[in-house]
Each structure stands twice: as C-alpha cells, then as structure tokens.
mmCIF file of C-alpha atoms and ligand atoms in Angstrom:
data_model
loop_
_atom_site.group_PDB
_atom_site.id
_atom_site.type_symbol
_atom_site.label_atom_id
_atom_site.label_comp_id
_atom_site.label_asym_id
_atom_site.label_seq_id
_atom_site.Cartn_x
_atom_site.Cartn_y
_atom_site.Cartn_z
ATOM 1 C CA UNK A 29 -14.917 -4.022 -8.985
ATOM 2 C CA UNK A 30 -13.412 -2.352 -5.826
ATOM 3 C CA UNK A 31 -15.967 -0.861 -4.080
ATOM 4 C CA UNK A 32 -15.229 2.331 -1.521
ATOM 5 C CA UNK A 33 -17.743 3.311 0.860
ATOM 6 C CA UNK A 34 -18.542 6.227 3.144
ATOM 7 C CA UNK A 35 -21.232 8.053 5.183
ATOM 8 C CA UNK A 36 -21.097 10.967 2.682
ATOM 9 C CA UNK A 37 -18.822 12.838 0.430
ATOM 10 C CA UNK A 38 -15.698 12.319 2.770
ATOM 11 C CA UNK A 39 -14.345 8.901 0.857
ATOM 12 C CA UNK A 40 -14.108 10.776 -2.120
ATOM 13 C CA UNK A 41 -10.988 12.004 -0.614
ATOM 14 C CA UNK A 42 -10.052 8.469 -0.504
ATOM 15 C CA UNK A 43 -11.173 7.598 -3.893
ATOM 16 C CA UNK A 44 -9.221 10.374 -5.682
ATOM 17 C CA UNK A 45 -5.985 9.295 -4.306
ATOM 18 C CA UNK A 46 -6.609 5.364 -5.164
ATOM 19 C CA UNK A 47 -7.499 6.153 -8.800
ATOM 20 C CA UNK A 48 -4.673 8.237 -8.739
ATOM 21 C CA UNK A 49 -2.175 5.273 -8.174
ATOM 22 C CA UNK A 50 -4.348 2.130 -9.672
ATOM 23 C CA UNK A 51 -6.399 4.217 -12.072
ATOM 24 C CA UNK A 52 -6.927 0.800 -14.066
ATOM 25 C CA UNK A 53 -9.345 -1.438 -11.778
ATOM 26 C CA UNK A 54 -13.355 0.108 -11.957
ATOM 27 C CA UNK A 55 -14.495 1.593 -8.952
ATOM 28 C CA UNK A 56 -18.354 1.529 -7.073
ATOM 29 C CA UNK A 57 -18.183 4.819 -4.913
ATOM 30 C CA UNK A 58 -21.312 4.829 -2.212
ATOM 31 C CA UNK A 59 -22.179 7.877 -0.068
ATOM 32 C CA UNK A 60 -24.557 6.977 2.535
ATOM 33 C CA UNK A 61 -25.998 10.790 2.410
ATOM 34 C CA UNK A 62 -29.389 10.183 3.282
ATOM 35 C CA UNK A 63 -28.574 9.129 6.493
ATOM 36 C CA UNK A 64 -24.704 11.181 6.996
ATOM 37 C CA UNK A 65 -23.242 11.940 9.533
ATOM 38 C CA UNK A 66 -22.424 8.626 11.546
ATOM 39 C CA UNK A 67 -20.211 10.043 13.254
ATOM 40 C CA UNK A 68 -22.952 11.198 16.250
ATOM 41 C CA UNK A 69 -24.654 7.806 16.414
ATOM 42 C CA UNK A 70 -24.394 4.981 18.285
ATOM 43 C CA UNK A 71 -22.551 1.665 18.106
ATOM 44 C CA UNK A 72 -25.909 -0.284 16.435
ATOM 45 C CA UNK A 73 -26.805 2.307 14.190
ATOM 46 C CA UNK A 74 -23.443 2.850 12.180
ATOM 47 C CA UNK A 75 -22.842 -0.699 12.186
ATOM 48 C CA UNK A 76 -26.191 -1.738 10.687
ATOM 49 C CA UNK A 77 -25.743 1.089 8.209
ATOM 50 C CA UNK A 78 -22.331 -0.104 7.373
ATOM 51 C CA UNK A 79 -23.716 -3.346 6.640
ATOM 52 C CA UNK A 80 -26.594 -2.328 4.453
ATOM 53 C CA UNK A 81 -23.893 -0.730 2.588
ATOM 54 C CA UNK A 82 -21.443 -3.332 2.154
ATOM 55 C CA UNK A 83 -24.177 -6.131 1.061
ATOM 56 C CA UNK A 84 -25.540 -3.719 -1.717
ATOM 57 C CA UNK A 85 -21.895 -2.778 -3.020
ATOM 58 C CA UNK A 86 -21.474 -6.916 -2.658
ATOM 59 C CA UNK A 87 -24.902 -7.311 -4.538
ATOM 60 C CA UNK A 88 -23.507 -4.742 -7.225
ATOM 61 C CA UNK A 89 -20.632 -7.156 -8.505
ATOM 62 C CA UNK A 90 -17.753 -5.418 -5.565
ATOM 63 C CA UNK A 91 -14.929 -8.343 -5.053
ATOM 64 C CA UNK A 92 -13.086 -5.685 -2.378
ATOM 65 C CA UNK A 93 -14.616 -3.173 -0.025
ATOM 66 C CA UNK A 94 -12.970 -0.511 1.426
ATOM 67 C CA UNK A 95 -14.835 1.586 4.554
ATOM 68 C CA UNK A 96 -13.218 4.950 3.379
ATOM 69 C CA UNK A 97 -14.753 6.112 6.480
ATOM 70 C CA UNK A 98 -12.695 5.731 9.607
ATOM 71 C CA UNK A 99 -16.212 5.608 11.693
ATOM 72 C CA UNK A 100 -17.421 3.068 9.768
ATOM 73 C CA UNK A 101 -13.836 1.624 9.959
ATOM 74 C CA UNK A 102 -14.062 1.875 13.973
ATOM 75 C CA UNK A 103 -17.185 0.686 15.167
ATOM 76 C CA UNK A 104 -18.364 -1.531 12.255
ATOM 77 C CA UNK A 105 -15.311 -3.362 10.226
ATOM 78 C CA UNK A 106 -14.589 -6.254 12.781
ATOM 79 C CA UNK A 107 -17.829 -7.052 13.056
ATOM 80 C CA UNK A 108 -18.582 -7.229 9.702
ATOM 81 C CA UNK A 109 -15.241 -9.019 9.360
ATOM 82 C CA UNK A 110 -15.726 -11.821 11.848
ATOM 83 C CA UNK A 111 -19.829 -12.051 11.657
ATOM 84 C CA UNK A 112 -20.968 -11.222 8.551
ATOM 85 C CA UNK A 113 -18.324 -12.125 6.056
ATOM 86 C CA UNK A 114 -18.092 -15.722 6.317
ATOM 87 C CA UNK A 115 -21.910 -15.700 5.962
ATOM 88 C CA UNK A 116 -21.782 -13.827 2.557
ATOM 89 C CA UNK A 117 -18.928 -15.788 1.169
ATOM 90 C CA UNK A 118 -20.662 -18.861 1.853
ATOM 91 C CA UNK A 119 -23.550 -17.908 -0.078
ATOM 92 C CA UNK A 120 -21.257 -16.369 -2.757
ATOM 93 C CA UNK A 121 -19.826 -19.793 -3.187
ATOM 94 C CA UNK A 122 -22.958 -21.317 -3.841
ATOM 95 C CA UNK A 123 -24.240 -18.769 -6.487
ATOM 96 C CA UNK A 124 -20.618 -17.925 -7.907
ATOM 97 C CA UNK A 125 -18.570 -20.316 -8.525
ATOM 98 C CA UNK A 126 -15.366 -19.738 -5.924
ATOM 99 C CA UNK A 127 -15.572 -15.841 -5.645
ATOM 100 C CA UNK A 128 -14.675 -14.368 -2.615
ATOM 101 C CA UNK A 129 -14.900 -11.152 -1.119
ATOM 102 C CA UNK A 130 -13.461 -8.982 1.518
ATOM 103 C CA UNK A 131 -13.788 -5.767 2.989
ATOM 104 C CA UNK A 132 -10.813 -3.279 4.377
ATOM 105 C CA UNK A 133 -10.881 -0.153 6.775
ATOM 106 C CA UNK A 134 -8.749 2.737 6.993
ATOM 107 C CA UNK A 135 -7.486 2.918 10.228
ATOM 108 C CA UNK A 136 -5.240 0.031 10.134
ATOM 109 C CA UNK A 137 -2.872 1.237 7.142
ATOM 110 C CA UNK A 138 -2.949 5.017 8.769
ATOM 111 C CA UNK A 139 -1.808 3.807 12.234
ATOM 112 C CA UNK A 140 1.306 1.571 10.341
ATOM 113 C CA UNK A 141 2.833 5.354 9.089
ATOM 114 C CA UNK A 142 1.969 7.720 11.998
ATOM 115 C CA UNK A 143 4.795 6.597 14.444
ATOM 116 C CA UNK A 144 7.617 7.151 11.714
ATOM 117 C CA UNK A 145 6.468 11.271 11.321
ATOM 118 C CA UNK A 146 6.281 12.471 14.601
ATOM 119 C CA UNK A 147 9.803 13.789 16.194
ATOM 120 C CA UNK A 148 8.209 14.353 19.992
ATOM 121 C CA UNK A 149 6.136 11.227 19.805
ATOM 122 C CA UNK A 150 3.134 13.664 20.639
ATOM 123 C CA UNK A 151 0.399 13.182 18.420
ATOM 124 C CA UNK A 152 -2.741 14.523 18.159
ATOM 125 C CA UNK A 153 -6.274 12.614 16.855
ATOM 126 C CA UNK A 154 -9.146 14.951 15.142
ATOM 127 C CA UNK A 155 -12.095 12.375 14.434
ATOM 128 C CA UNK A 156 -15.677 12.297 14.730
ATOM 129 C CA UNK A 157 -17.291 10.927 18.381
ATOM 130 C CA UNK A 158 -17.918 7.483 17.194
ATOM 131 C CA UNK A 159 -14.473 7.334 16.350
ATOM 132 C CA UNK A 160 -13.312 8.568 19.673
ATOM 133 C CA UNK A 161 -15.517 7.005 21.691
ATOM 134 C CA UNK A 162 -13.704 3.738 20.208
ATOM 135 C CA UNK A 163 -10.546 4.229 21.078
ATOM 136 C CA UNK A 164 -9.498 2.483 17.851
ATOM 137 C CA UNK A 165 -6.859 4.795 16.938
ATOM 138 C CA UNK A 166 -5.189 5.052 20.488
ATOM 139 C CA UNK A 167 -4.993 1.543 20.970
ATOM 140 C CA UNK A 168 -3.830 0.986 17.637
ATOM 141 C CA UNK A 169 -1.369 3.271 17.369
ATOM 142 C CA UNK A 170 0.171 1.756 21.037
ATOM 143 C CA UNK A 171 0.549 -1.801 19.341
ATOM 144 C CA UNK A 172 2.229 -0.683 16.460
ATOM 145 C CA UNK A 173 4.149 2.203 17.861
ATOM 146 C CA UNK A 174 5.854 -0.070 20.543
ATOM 147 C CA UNK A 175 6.185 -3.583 18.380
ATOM 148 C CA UNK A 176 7.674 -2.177 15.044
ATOM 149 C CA UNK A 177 8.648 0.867 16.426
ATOM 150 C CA UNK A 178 9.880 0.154 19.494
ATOM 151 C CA UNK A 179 8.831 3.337 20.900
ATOM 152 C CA UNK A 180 5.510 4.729 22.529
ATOM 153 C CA UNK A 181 3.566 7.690 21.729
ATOM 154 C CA UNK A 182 1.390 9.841 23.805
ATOM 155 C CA UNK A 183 -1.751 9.814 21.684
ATOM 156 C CA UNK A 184 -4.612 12.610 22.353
ATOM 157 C CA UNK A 185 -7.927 12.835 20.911
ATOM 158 C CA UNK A 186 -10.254 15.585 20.067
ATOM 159 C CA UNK A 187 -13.923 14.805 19.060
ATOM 160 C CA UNK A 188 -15.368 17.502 16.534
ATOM 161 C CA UNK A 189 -18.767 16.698 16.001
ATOM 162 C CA UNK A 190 -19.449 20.246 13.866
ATOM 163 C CA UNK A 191 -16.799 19.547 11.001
ATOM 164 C CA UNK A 192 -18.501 16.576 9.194
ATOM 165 C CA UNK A 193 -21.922 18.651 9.534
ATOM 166 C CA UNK A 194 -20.640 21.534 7.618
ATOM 167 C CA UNK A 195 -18.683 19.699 5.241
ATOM 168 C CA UNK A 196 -22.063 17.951 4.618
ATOM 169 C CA UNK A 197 -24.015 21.155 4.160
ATOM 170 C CA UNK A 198 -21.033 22.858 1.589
ATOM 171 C CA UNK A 199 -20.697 25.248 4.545
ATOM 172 C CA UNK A 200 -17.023 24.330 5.191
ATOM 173 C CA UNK A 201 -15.706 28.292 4.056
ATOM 174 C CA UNK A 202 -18.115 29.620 5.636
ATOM 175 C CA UNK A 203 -16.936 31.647 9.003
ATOM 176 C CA UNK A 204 -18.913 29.198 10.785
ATOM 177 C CA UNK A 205 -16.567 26.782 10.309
ATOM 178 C CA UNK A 206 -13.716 28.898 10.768
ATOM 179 C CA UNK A 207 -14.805 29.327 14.209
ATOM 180 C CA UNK A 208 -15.580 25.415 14.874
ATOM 181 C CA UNK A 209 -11.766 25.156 13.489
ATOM 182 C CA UNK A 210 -10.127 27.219 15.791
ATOM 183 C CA UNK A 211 -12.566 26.105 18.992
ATOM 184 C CA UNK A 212 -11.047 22.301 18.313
ATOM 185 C CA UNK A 213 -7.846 22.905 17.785
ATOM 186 C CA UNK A 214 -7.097 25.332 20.477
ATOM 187 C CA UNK A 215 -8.863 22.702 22.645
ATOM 188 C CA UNK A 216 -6.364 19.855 21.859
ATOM 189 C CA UNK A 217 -3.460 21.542 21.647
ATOM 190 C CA UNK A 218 -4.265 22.891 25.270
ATOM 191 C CA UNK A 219 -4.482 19.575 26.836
ATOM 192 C CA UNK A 220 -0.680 18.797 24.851
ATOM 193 C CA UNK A 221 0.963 21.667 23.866
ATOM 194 C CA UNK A 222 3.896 18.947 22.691
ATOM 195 C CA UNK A 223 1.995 17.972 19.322
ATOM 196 C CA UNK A 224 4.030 18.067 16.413
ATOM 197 C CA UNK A 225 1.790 15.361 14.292
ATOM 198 C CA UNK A 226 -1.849 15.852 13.437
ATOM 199 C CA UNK A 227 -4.068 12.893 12.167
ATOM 200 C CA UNK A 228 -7.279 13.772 10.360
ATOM 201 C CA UNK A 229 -8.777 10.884 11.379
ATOM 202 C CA UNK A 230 -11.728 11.685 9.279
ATOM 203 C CA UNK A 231 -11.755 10.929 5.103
ATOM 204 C CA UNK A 232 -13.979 14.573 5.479
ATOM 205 C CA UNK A 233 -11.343 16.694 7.175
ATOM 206 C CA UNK A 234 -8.881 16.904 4.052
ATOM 207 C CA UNK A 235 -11.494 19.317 2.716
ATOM 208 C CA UNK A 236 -10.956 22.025 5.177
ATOM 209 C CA UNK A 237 -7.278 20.797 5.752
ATOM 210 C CA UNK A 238 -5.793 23.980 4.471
ATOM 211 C CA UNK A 239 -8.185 25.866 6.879
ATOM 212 C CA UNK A 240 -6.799 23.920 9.467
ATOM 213 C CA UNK A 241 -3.133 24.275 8.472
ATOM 214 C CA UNK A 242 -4.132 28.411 8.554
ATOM 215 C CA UNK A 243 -5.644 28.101 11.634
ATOM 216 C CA UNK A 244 -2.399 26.358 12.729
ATOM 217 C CA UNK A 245 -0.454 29.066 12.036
ATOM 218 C CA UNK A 246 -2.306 31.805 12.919
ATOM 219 C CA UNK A 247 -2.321 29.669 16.406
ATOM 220 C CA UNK A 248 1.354 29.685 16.164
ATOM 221 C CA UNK A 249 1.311 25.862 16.453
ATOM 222 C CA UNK A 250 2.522 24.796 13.085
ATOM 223 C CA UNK A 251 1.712 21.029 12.900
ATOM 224 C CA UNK A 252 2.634 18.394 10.152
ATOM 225 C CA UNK A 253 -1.406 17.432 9.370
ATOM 226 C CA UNK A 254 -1.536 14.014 8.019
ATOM 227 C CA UNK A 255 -4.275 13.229 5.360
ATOM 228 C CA UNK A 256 -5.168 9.338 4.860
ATOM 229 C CA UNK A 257 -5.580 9.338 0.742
ATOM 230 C CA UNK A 258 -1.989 8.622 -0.399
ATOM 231 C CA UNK A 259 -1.703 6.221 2.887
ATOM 232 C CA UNK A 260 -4.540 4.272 2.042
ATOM 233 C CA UNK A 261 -3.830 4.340 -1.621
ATOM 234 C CA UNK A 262 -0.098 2.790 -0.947
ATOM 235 C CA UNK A 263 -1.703 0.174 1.682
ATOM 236 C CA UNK A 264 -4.243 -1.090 -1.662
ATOM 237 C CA UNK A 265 -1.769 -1.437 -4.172
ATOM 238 C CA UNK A 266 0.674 -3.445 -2.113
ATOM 239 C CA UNK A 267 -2.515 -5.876 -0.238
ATOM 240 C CA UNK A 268 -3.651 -6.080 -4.046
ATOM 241 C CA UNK A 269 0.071 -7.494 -4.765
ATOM 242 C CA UNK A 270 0.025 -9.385 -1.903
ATOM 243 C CA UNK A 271 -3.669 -11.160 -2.427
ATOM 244 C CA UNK A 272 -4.065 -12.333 -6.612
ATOM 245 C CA UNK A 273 -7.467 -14.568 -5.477
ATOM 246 C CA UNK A 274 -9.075 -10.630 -5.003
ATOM 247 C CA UNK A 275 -6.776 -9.036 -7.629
ATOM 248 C CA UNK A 276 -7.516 -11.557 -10.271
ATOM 249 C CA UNK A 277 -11.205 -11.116 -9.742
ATOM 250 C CA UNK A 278 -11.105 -7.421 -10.501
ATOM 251 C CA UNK A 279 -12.354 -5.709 -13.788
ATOM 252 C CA UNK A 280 -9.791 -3.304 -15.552
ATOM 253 C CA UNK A 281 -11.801 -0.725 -17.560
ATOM 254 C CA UNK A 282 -10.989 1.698 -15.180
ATOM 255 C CA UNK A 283 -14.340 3.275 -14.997
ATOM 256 C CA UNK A 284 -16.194 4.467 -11.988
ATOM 257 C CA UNK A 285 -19.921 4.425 -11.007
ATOM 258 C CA UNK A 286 -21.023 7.383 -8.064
ATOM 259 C CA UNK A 287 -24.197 5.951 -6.106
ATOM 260 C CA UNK A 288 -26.011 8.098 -3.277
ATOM 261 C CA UNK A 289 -28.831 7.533 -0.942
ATOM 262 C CA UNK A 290 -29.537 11.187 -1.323
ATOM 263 C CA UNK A 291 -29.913 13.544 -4.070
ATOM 264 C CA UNK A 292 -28.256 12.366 -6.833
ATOM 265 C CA UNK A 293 -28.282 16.252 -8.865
ATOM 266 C CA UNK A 294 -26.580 17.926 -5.313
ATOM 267 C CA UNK A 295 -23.981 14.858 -4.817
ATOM 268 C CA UNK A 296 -22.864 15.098 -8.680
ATOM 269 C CA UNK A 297 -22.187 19.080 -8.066
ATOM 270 C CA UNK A 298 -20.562 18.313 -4.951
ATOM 271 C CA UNK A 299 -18.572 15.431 -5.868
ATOM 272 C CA UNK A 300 -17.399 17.229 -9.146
ATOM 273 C CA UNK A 301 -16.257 20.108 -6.742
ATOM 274 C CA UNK A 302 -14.492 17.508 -4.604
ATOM 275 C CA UNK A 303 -12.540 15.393 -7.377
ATOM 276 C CA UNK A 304 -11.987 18.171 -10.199
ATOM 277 C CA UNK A 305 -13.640 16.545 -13.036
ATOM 278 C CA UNK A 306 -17.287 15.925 -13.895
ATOM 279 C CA UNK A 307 -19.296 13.082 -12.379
ATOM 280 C CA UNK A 308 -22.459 11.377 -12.765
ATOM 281 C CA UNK A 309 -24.204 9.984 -9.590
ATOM 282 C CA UNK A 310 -27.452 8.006 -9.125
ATOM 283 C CA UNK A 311 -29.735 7.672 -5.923
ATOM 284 C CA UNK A 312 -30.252 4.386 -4.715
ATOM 285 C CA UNK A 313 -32.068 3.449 -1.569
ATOM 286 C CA UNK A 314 -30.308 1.044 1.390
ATOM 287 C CA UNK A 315 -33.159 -1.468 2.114
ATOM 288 C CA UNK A 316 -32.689 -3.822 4.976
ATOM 289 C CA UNK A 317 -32.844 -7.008 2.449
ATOM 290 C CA UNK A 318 -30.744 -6.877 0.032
HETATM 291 N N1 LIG B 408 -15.896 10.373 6.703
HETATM 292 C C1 LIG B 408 -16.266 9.703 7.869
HETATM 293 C C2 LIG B 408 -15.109 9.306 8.750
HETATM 294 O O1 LIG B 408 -14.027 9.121 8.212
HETATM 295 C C3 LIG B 408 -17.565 9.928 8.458
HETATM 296 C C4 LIG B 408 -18.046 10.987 9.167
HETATM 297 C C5 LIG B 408 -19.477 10.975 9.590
HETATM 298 O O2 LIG B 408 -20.341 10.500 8.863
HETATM 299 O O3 LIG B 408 -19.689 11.472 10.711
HETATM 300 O O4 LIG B 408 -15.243 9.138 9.933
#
C-alpha cells in the first residue's frame, strides 16, 4: 500500500493527481486534522507528529510513504529518514520477512522542475512559516538550479500563515480569504516585482489557486502558479520504476482507505468536495506507541 500523509485536507491535492497517473496500486490517505495546521508550530512538534503518522500508516500495512505536506516534508523527512527509518526496518525485518519501507517528501521532486519554467529566473515561494523558516526550498532550489541547470535563481519567500487556517475551516471563498490573498501577494511581489514563477509550496494552496491566479490579475502581475500534484505524481511513477524491492511489495486493487484524527462525517464531506467523487473516511487517534 502507498501511504500519503498530510496535516489536513491539503494532500488530497496530492492524492488526486497520483491516482490519476497510477490509479492501480491501493492507497492509505491520513489527515492529521485533529491537530492541523503544522504549519505555525515548532521544529519538535511537527516532527513528532510526522512521526506518529508515519509509524501508524507503517503499522497499517504502507510499504511507501509520501509526506504530501511540504511542512512535514521540511522540518520532519530527514529526520525521519536518517533516525527513525533504519530503526523501523530493522524491526520490520524481524517480524516480516525482508520488507522494507521508505518514506518520500515533496519538496525534492518540485525543486527538480522549477528552474526549467521561469524566463527571469525570479521566483517566488508561498508556504506556510515552518516551511519558511526552513529554508528548504531556497537552498534547494540553489543546488539544483546551478548543478543541472547551470544557472541561479533569485528565490523569495512569503510566509502566509492565514491560508491553511481557512482552507481548514471551508472558509477559503469566503471574502476573508480574498483579503488574506491579496495582503500576501501584494507583499511578495513588492519585495521582487521581477517574479514571473509562483510555487505553491503548500499541497493546501491549489484549492484557492484560481483565487490566486484572479488576484494575480486583478494585481496586474500575471504569474505562471505552479501546483505540486502532477510534479509529484511524475516523480512516483518514475522512483516506482526505478526501485522494484518497494514496487513489488505493493498491492494492485486500486482501492483507497481515507483515515482522520478528526471528524470522520466533516472530512468525508470535505474530501468528497476536494476529489469529485464520494468518499468514506474513519477517525483514528495518533497515540504515541504505536
Ligand atoms: N499542506 C501542508 C503543507 O504542504 C500543511 C499545512 C499546515 O498544516 O500548516 O505545508
């Protein structure tokens, strides 16, 4: 099973676009509701909750784990990936015979495409804090920008701690938003007016993305806005092609379980509104100990 996780509803954004283009393999999708957003708390917090996460999706039957949250992806993955993961394949190895597991971010495959769309080589970062505060996408983006690029970028970030709030809360029509929209945008785009390329660094943000492409225009700053789905969903099937000991581990009834840490009634409704066809969810609770 692959399993995709994120703070709230934002990996669904995520998880549409991979069924889309491997609709065969079955899915665990886990919104960490209860305890969304992640994006305002600290380095310990969001990694700890991360990891909670990943050991139930592991304790579920998940062979591959994807962080379809780029805050998750940016303060927790290499931890997890250089701590944590040797521990639990260890153990899996002594209760499975030979399976091994693995767990993938978002940031990585979204930084390999960025440098080929942008003609001024300005581009522009909307994430949450966390994900701002780790630099992850700047430094990133440098590496790969200059080595297979062989060019360099000026990279500039804008935090926007309301967006994943209100996406949260269904309020993302609401004119409340509207005016959070316009507030971060005009705020980037004053500190580099040059920005032709816009990253939603956030699996939330492609749910207001046409209010943000509106409020482009309207700014008269039309902006290519990149959304991660498709990116991410590329990056899968090709690592899939590249790694058989995960791929050949993988059920194929290409079904798909929906598990929250909230309300499980609210997250269907929401969810169903989200990926255009009905879905089932069921609460679960994180515990330390899994
Ligand atoms: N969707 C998430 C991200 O990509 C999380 C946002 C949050 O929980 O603050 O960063």
């Amino acid at each position: 099973m692959i399993g995709i996780f994120d703070s709230g509803y934002g990996g669904l954004t995520i998880l549409g676009q991979i069924r889309k283009v491997l609709p065969e393999y079955d899915y665990l999708y886990l919104g960490d509701n209860a305890r969304a957003p992640y994006g305002t708390r600290s380095f310990d917090c969001i990694y700890h909750y991360t990891l909670d996460a990943v050991r139930y999706m592991f304790s579920q039957g998940c062979t591959l784990i994807i962080l379809a949250c780029n805050t998750a992806s940016a303060k927790a993955l290499r931890t997890i990936q250089q701590h944590d993961l040797p521990l639990i394949n260890a153990q899996m190895r002594k209760w499975e015979n030979e399976k091994i597991v693995n767990v993938l971010g978002v940031i990585r495959p979204t930084v390999e495409v960025v440098p080929s769309i942008t003609r001024t080589g300005h581009v522009g970062i909307l994430a949450t804090p966390a994900t701002v505060s780790s630099e992850s996408y700047v430094l990133e983006l440098d590496k790969i920008a200059s080595t297979i690029y062989g060019r360099s970028l000026i990279v500039t970030q804008q935090p926007c701690p309301m967006w994943v709030p209100l996406i949260e809360a269904g309020e993302h029509n609401s004119d409340g938003a509207k005016y959070f929209i316009r507030k971060y945008l005009q705020e980037l785009l004053a500190r580099d007016p040059m920005i032709d390329t816009l990253l939603l660094g956030c699996t939330h943000y492609p749910l207001i993305q046409p209010a943000i492409d509106a409020e482009l225009a309207s700014l008269g700053h039309p902006c290519k806005t990149i959304a991660q789905g498709e990116i991410v969903a590329r990056s899968l099937a090709d690592y899939l092609q590249r790694h058989p000991e995960y791929e050949t581990q993988l059920q194929k009834s290409g079904s798909c379980r929906y598990l929250t840490t909230d309300d499980a009634e609210r997250f269907s409704s929401a969810a169903t509104l989200f990926l255009g066809n009905t879905v089932q969810a069921e609460r679960i609770e994180l515990t330390v100990n899994q």
